[in-house]
Coordinates of C-alpha atoms in Angstrom, one line a residue:
Chain A
X544 CA 88.9 105.1 52.9
X545 CA 86.2 103.0 54.3
X546 CA 84.8 104.2 57.5
X547 CA 85.3 102.0 60.6
X548 CA 83.0 101.8 63.6
X549 CA 84.6 101.3 67.0
X550 CA 82.6 100.8 70.1
X551 CA 83.4 102.9 73.2
X552 CA 83.3 99.8 75.4
X553 CA 86.0 98.2 73.3
X554 CA 88.2 101.3 73.8
X555 CA 87.6 101.1 77.6
X556 CA 88.6 97.4 77.6
X557 CA 91.7 98.1 75.5
X558 CA 92.8 100.9 77.8
X559 CA 92.1 98.8 80.9
X560 CA 94.3 96.0 79.6
X561 CA 97.1 98.5 78.7
X562 CA 97.1 100.0 82.2
X563 CA 97.3 96.5 83.8
X564 CA 100.1 95.3 81.5
X565 CA 102.0 98.5 81.9
X566 CA 102.0 98.1 85.7
X567 CA 103.1 94.5 85.8
X568 CA 105.1 93.8 82.6
X569 CA 108.2 95.8 81.9
X570 CA 108.5 96.4 78.1
X571 CA 111.0 94.0 76.5
X572 CA 113.0 96.8 75.0
X573 CA 113.6 98.3 78.4
X574 CA 114.4 94.8 79.9
X575 CA 117.0 94.3 77.2
X576 CA 118.5 97.7 77.8
X577 CA 118.7 97.2 81.6
X578 CA 120.4 93.8 81.0
X579 CA 123.0 95.3 78.8
X580 CA 123.7 97.9 81.5
X581 CA 123.9 95.2 84.2
X582 CA 126.6 93.4 82.2
X583 CA 128.8 96.4 81.8
X584 CA 128.2 98.5 85.0
X585 CA 131.5 99.2 86.7
X586 CA 130.3 100.0 90.2
X587 CA 129.6 97.3 92.7
X588 CA 126.7 99.2 94.3
X589 CA 125.4 100.0 90.8
X590 CA 125.3 96.3 90.0
X591 CA 123.6 95.5 93.3
X592 CA 120.8 98.0 92.2
X593 CA 120.6 96.6 88.8
X594 CA 120.4 93.0 90.2
X595 CA 117.5 94.0 92.4
X596 CA 115.8 95.7 89.4
X597 CA 116.1 92.5 87.3
X598 CA 114.7 90.4 90.2
X599 CA 111.9 92.8 90.6
X600 CA 111.0 92.6 86.9
X601 CA 110.5 88.8 87.3
X602 CA 108.5 89.0 90.5
X603 CA 106.2 91.6 89.2
X604 CA 105.5 89.7 86.0
X605 CA 105.0 86.3 87.7
X606 CA 103.1 87.5 90.8
X607 CA 101.0 90.1 88.8
X608 CA 102.1 92.8 91.1
X609 CA 103.1 96.4 90.2
X610 CA 106.7 96.8 89.2
X611 CA 106.7 100.1 91.2
X612 CA 104.1 101.1 93.9
X613 CA 103.9 104.4 92.1
X614 CA 101.7 103.2 89.2
X615 CA 101.7 106.8 88.0
X616 CA 99.6 109.5 86.3
X617 CA 98.4 107.9 83.1
X618 CA 99.5 109.8 80.1
X619 CA 97.8 108.8 76.8
X620 CA 98.6 109.7 73.2
X621 CA 95.7 109.0 70.9
X622 CA 96.1 109.0 67.1
X623 CA 92.6 109.0 65.8
X624 CA 92.1 108.1 62.1
X625 CA 89.7 110.6 60.6
X626 CA 87.7 107.8 59.2
X627 CA 86.9 106.2 62.6
X628 CA 83.4 106.6 63.9
X629 CA 83.1 105.9 67.7
X630 CA 79.7 104.8 68.8
X631 CA 77.9 104.1 72.1
X632 CA 79.9 106.7 74.0
X633 CA 82.5 109.5 73.9
X634 CA 86.2 108.7 73.3
X635 CA 87.4 110.6 76.3
X636 CA 84.9 109.0 78.7
X637 CA 85.8 105.6 77.3
X638 CA 89.5 106.2 78.0
X639 CA 88.9 107.4 81.6
X640 CA 86.6 104.6 82.3
X641 CA 89.2 102.1 81.2
X642 CA 91.8 103.7 83.5
X643 CA 89.5 103.8 86.5
X644 CA 88.5 100.2 86.1
X645 CA 92.1 99.0 85.8
X646 CA 93.3 100.9 88.8
X647 CA 90.5 99.6 91.0
X648 CA 90.3 96.0 89.8
X649 CA 94.0 95.3 89.5
X650 CA 95.0 96.9 92.9
X651 CA 97.0 99.6 91.3
X652 CA 97.8 102.7 93.4
X653 CA 95.4 105.7 93.1
X654 CA 97.9 108.5 93.1
X655 CA 95.9 111.5 91.9
X656 CA 94.4 114.4 93.9
X657 CA 91.5 116.5 92.7
X658 CA 93.2 119.9 92.9
X659 CA 96.8 120.7 93.6
X660 CA 96.8 123.5 96.1
X661 CA 94.2 123.5 98.9
X662 CA 92.6 120.1 99.9
X663 CA 94.4 117.7 97.6
X664 CA 91.7 115.0 98.0
X665 CA 92.4 111.7 96.3
X666 CA 90.2 111.1 93.3
X667 CA 90.0 107.4 94.3
X668 CA 90.3 105.9 90.8
X669 CA 93.5 107.5 89.4
X670 CA 91.6 109.5 86.9
X671 CA 91.8 111.9 85.1
X672 CA 94.4 110.5 82.7
X673 CA 96.0 113.2 80.6
X674 CA 95.2 112.7 77.0
X675 CA 96.8 114.2 73.9
X676 CA 94.7 113.7 70.7
X677 CA 96.0 113.9 67.1
X678 CA 93.7 113.4 64.1
X679 CA 95.5 111.4 61.4
X680 CA 94.7 109.8 58.1
X681 CA 93.1 106.3 58.0
X682 CA 90.6 104.3 59.9
X683 CA 92.5 103.1 62.8
X684 CA 92.6 104.3 66.5
X685 CA 96.1 104.0 68.0
X686 CA 96.5 104.4 71.8
X687 CA 99.9 104.8 73.4
X688 CA 99.8 104.7 77.2
X689 CA 102.5 105.8 79.5
X690 CA 101.9 105.7 83.3
X691 CA 104.6 107.9 84.8
X692 CA 105.6 108.2 88.4
X693 CA 106.0 111.4 90.4
X694 CA 109.7 110.9 91.3
X695 CA 110.9 111.1 87.7
X696 CA 108.2 113.6 86.5
X697 CA 109.2 116.1 89.2
X698 CA 112.7 116.4 87.5
X699 CA 111.2 117.7 84.2
X700 CA 112.6 121.0 82.9
X701 CA 112.0 123.6 80.2
X702 CA 114.5 126.1 78.8
X703 CA 113.7 128.9 76.3
X704 CA 117.1 129.3 74.9
X705 CA 118.2 132.0 72.4
X706 CA 119.0 130.8 68.9
X707 CA 122.5 132.4 69.4
X708 CA 123.2 130.0 72.2
X709 CA 122.9 127.1 69.8
X710 CA 123.7 123.5 70.1
X711 CA 126.2 123.8 73.0
X712 CA 123.6 125.4 75.2
X713 CA 121.1 122.6 74.4
X714 CA 123.7 120.0 75.3
X715 CA 124.5 121.8 78.6
X716 CA 120.9 122.1 79.5
X717 CA 120.0 118.5 78.9
X718 CA 123.2 117.4 80.8
X719 CA 122.7 119.7 83.8
X720 CA 119.0 118.7 84.0
X721 CA 120.1 115.0 84.4
X722 CA 123.0 115.7 86.7
X723 CA 120.9 118.0 89.0
X724 CA 118.2 115.3 89.2
X725 CA 120.9 113.0 90.6
X726 CA 119.5 109.9 92.2
X727 CA 116.0 111.4 92.5
X728 CA 114.3 110.1 89.2
X729 CA 115.5 106.4 89.8
X730 CA 118.3 106.1 87.4
X731 CA 119.2 104.6 85.1
X732 CA 116.7 106.7 83.3
X733 CA 115.6 107.2 79.8
X734 CA 116.1 110.9 78.8
X735 CA 113.4 112.4 76.6
X736 CA 114.3 115.6 74.9
X737 CA 112.0 117.8 72.8
X738 CA 113.7 120.6 70.8
X739 CA 111.7 123.2 68.9
X740 CA 108.0 124.0 68.7
X741 CA 107.0 126.4 71.5
X742 CA 107.2 126.0 75.3
X743 CA 104.4 123.5 75.9
X744 CA 105.1 121.6 72.7
X745 CA 108.8 121.1 73.5
X746 CA 107.8 119.4 76.7
X747 CA 105.1 117.3 74.9
X748 CA 107.8 116.3 72.4
X749 CA 110.0 115.1 75.3
X750 CA 107.2 112.8 76.3
X751 CA 106.7 111.6 72.8
X752 CA 110.4 110.8 72.7
X753 CA 110.0 108.6 75.8
X754 CA 107.4 106.5 74.1
X755 CA 109.9 105.3 71.6
X756 CA 111.5 101.8 72.2
X757 CA 114.5 102.3 74.5
X758 CA 117.6 103.0 72.5
X759 CA 116.0 103.5 69.1
X760 CA 117.7 106.4 67.5
X761 CA 116.2 109.4 65.8
X762 CA 116.0 108.7 62.0
X763 CA 117.7 112.0 61.4
X764 CA 121.4 111.3 61.5
X765 CA 122.5 114.6 63.1
X766 CA 120.0 114.2 65.9
X767 CA 120.9 110.5 66.3
X768 CA 124.6 111.6 66.7
X769 CA 123.6 114.2 69.3
X770 CA 121.6 111.5 71.2
X771 CA 124.7 109.3 71.2
X772 CA 127.0 112.2 72.3
X773 CA 124.7 113.2 75.1
X774 CA 124.3 109.6 76.3
X775 CA 128.0 109.2 76.6
X776 CA 128.5 112.5 78.4
X777 CA 125.6 111.7 80.9
X778 CA 127.1 108.3 81.6
X779 CA 130.5 109.9 82.2
X780 CA 128.9 112.0 85.0
X781 CA 129.4 109.1 87.5
X782 CA 125.9 109.4 89.0
X783 CA 125.1 105.8 88.2
X784 CA 122.2 103.4 89.1
X785 CA 120.1 105.0 91.8
X786 CA 122.7 107.8 92.2
X787 CA 125.0 105.5 94.1
X788 CA 127.9 106.2 91.6
X789 CA 128.5 104.2 88.5
X790 CA 128.8 104.1 84.8
X791 CA 125.0 103.8 83.9
X792 CA 123.1 107.0 84.6
X793 CA 120.9 106.7 81.5
X794 CA 119.9 103.8 79.3
X795 CA 119.2 106.1 76.3
X796 CA 118.7 109.6 75.1
X797 CA 115.8 110.1 72.8
X798 CA 115.4 113.4 70.9
X799 CA 112.3 114.7 69.0
X800 CA 112.4 117.9 67.1
X801 CA 109.9 120.2 65.5
X802 CA 109.9 123.5 63.5
X803 CA 110.1 126.6 65.7
X804 CA 110.0 130.4 65.5
X805 CA 112.9 132.4 64.2
X806 CA 113.3 134.0 67.7
X807 CA 113.2 130.7 69.6
X808 CA 115.1 127.6 70.7
X809 CA 112.9 125.8 73.2
X810 CA 114.2 122.6 74.9
X811 CA 112.1 120.4 77.0
X812 CA 113.5 117.5 79.1
X813 CA 111.5 114.6 80.7
X814 CA 113.2 111.8 82.5
X815 CA 111.6 108.4 82.7
X816 CA 112.7 106.1 85.5
X817 CA 114.0 102.6 84.8
X818 CA 110.4 101.3 85.1
X819 CA 109.9 102.9 81.7
X820 CA 106.3 101.9 81.1
X821 CA 104.9 102.4 77.6
X822 CA 102.3 100.2 75.9
X823 CA 100.4 100.6 72.6
X824 CA 97.3 99.2 70.9
X825 CA 95.8 99.7 67.5
X826 CA 92.0 99.3 67.1
Chain B
X411 CA 131.0 93.5 98.4
X412 CA 131.1 93.4 102.2
X413 CA 128.9 90.9 104.2
X414 CA 125.3 91.9 104.8
X415 CA 124.8 93.4 108.3
X416 CA 121.6 92.3 110.1
X417 CA 119.8 95.1 111.9
X418 CA 117.2 93.8 114.3
X419 CA 114.8 95.6 116.6
X420 CA 115.3 97.5 119.0
X421 CA 117.0 100.1 117.0
X422 CA 119.3 102.6 118.7
X423 CA 122.0 105.2 117.8
X424 CA 124.4 102.8 119.6
X425 CA 123.5 99.9 117.4
X426 CA 123.8 102.2 114.4
X427 CA 127.2 103.7 115.4
X428 CA 129.2 101.0 113.7
X429 CA 127.4 101.5 110.3
X430 CA 129.3 103.0 107.4
X431 CA 128.3 104.4 104.0
X432 CA 128.0 101.6 101.5
X433 CA 127.3 98.9 104.1
X434 CA 124.7 96.4 102.9
X435 CA 122.0 95.8 105.6
X436 CA 118.9 93.8 106.2
X437 CA 116.4 95.2 108.6
X438 CA 114.1 93.0 110.7
X439 CA 111.5 94.5 113.0
X440 CA 109.0 97.3 113.1
X441 CA 109.2 100.3 110.7
X442 CA 106.6 103.0 109.9
X443 CA 105.6 104.3 106.5
X444 CA 105.1 108.0 106.2
X445 CA 105.4 110.3 103.2
X446 CA 104.5 113.9 102.1
X447 CA 101.0 114.4 103.6
X448 CA 101.6 112.3 106.7
X449 CA 104.8 114.2 107.4
X450 CA 102.9 117.5 107.3
X451 CA 100.4 116.1 109.8
X452 CA 103.2 114.8 112.1
X453 CA 104.9 118.3 112.1
X454 CA 101.5 120.0 112.7
X455 CA 101.0 117.7 115.7
X456 CA 104.5 118.4 117.1
X457 CA 104.0 122.1 116.7
X458 CA 100.6 121.9 118.5
X459 CA 102.4 119.9 121.2
X460 CA 100.1 116.9 120.6
X461 CA 101.2 113.3 120.8
X462 CA 102.3 111.5 117.7
X463 CA 100.3 108.4 116.5
X464 CA 103.4 106.1 117.1
X465 CA 106.4 106.2 119.4
X466 CA 108.9 108.2 117.4
X467 CA 111.8 107.7 119.8
X468 CA 114.1 105.0 118.4
X469 CA 111.9 104.5 115.3
X470 CA 112.6 104.1 111.6
X471 CA 110.4 105.8 109.0
X472 CA 110.1 104.3 105.5
X473 CA 109.2 106.8 102.9
X474 CA 106.6 104.8 101.1
X475 CA 103.0 104.6 99.9
X476 CA 102.2 101.1 98.9
X477 CA 99.9 100.0 96.2
X478 CA 96.7 98.2 97.6
X479 CA 97.0 94.7 99.0
X480 CA 95.5 92.0 97.0
X481 CA 93.3 89.6 99.0
X482 CA 95.5 87.2 101.0
X483 CA 98.6 89.6 100.8
X484 CA 99.7 91.9 103.7
X485 CA 100.6 94.6 101.3
X486 CA 100.9 95.5 97.7
X487 CA 104.1 96.7 96.0
X488 CA 106.0 98.9 98.4
X489 CA 109.2 100.5 97.3
X490 CA 110.7 103.8 98.5
X491 CA 109.7 107.2 97.3
X492 CA 111.9 110.3 96.8
X493 CA 113.2 111.2 100.2
X494 CA 114.2 114.8 99.4
X495 CA 110.5 115.9 99.5
X496 CA 110.5 115.1 103.2
X497 CA 113.7 117.1 103.9
X498 CA 111.9 120.1 105.2
X499 CA 110.2 118.0 107.9
X500 CA 113.0 115.7 108.9
X501 CA 115.2 117.7 111.3
X502 CA 112.2 118.2 113.6
X503 CA 111.4 114.5 113.6
X504 CA 115.1 113.7 114.3
X505 CA 114.9 116.1 117.2
X506 CA 111.8 114.2 118.4
X507 CA 113.7 110.9 118.4
X508 CA 113.6 109.5 114.9
X509 CA 116.8 107.5 114.3
X510 CA 116.5 105.9 110.9
X511 CA 115.0 106.6 107.5
X512 CA 114.6 104.4 104.5
X513 CA 114.1 106.0 101.1
X514 CA 115.7 106.9 97.8
X515 CA 117.7 109.8 96.6
X516 CA 119.8 112.5 98.2
X517 CA 119.1 114.5 101.4
X518 CA 119.7 118.2 102.2
X519 CA 122.6 119.6 104.1
X520 CA 120.3 120.5 107.0
X521 CA 119.0 116.8 107.2
X522 CA 122.6 115.5 107.2
X523 CA 123.6 117.9 110.0
X524 CA 120.6 116.9 112.1
X525 CA 121.5 113.2 111.5
X526 CA 125.1 113.7 112.7
X527 CA 123.7 115.4 115.8
X528 CA 121.5 112.5 116.7
X529 CA 123.5 109.5 115.4
X530 CA 120.8 108.7 112.8
X531 CA 121.2 106.7 109.6
X532 CA 119.7 107.1 106.1
X533 CA 119.2 103.8 104.3
X534 CA 118.6 103.6 100.6
X535 CA 116.4 100.9 99.1
X536 CA 116.2 100.4 95.4
X537 CA 113.6 102.8 93.9
X538 CA 111.3 101.0 91.5
X539 CA 112.0 97.5 92.9
X540 CA 108.7 97.5 94.7
X541 CA 107.4 94.1 94.0
X542 CA 110.7 92.7 95.3
X543 CA 110.8 94.8 98.5
X544 CA 107.2 93.8 99.3
X545 CA 108.5 90.2 99.7
X546 CA 110.2 91.2 103.0
X547 CA 107.0 92.8 104.5
X548 CA 105.0 90.3 106.5
X549 CA 102.5 92.5 108.3
X550 CA 101.0 95.9 107.6
X551 CA 98.5 97.8 109.7
X552 CA 97.3 101.4 109.4
X553 CA 98.0 103.3 112.6
X554 CA 97.0 106.9 111.5
X555 CA 95.6 109.2 108.8
X556 CA 93.6 106.4 107.1
X557 CA 91.8 109.2 105.0
X558 CA 95.2 109.8 103.2
X559 CA 94.9 106.4 101.4
X560 CA 98.3 105.4 100.2
X561 CA 99.8 108.1 102.4
X562 CA 98.4 106.8 105.6
X563 CA 100.9 105.8 108.3
X564 CA 101.3 102.1 108.4
X565 CA 103.2 99.9 110.9
X566 CA 105.1 97.3 109.0
X567 CA 106.8 94.1 110.2
X568 CA 109.7 93.5 107.9
X569 CA 112.1 90.6 107.9
X570 CA 115.4 91.0 106.1
X571 CA 114.4 94.1 104.3
X572 CA 117.3 94.8 102.0
X573 CA 118.9 98.2 101.9
X574 CA 122.2 100.1 102.0
X575 CA 123.7 102.7 104.3
X576 CA 123.5 105.8 102.1
X577 CA 124.4 108.4 104.7
X578 CA 126.0 107.2 108.0
X579 CA 126.0 108.9 111.4
X580 CA 129.2 110.7 110.6
X581 CA 127.7 112.2 107.5
X582 CA 129.4 110.2 104.8
X583 CA 127.0 110.4 101.8
X584 CA 127.0 107.9 99.0
X585 CA 125.1 110.5 96.7
X586 CA 128.2 112.8 97.0
X587 CA 131.0 110.2 97.2
X588 CA 129.7 107.6 94.9
X589 CA 129.3 109.7 91.8
X590 CA 132.7 111.4 92.5
X591 CA 134.4 108.0 92.3
X592 CA 133.0 107.3 88.9
X593 CA 133.0 110.8 87.3
X594 CA 135.3 110.7 84.2

């Protein structure tokens, strides 16, 4: 494979533009999914909420305003082709620089504090982004960016189940996590589920699941079936849009799985609010 | 859906007494933004018997931390944040005279009991519809805790701010009763 040179400044620019677009432009897959929900929602208050959400999508796009004031903590998945050579700067710095510039110049909210416990002083530029790196074959650099708000992220959960508890315990844990979250994570949500790996990787998988286009099934048929079953059960809970009661609590359930230890059955759940921001670029 | 009820300043428990869970309302007047860090400071001030930076009696607090205003706009996007994080602070503020809250998501039993005692109302706005809600905010001015950035307390002038009565003064709670209606 021929080596490719990528300039750090081009990475910064790409990340900046992903941040801005994520804040203003709801992904089309999420828009389509919300529109389908609006057509079939049984609750009047639920439809009221979905109408407001649709109007908001248009205003944010046209006025170049953030869809949600919480423009999130920026989560970045990097797939770095091993034949890529980055010049004129470090990859990590380039990404952080792009985030900082976007949040300053596009009037996005700076929502990060420098340490969690004592002073909690705002970092003023919404950095640091949290970045996960994977080195892959090829000479491309793929960046997936998911700014995620605090309201939905606070509802994340992890269970280290016993293999003997099996599939029913997995279903109950996912269902209970969504139901206990109620109206807090801004439903209708997208439910990301990571099964397998270990504790931290199960949660990472649940985030990777959220990056998938809304409603795209897992290619494994058994897991796709489980996604469908969980979605039906979650939407029968009655929580509904914003927790007001209704038939749309989630737009989709996305499951990712990974090999795990003979003693383990880890399950991570992450909820994304209806402002399910995910943007991607390949350099 | 029932007609939209217009609520205009001055706000009072008497004016709120006819509101029922599920009513659609539009608020016009002055409301104050405050969220996590600002609430902590308000409670510290109450405990130290210091004055609060705005008149809490008869006021409405909006749980919100807006995105920065673009030049020429009074405010950036400004939707509600999760109200439950303020539950620990809310009964003391209701005792001090707060009568209305705008936010998103359920409240604790303690908050609802304090609301019933004081005839207060909890309004739900649509979380995540922040560019839309900013359209009903016409003035914004920081009145305290500027160092908190998005969490500073802001005095907002709103006109026809759309929301819904989520918990009414008698304690009827949409987050309990709504889902129960649709549970299959």
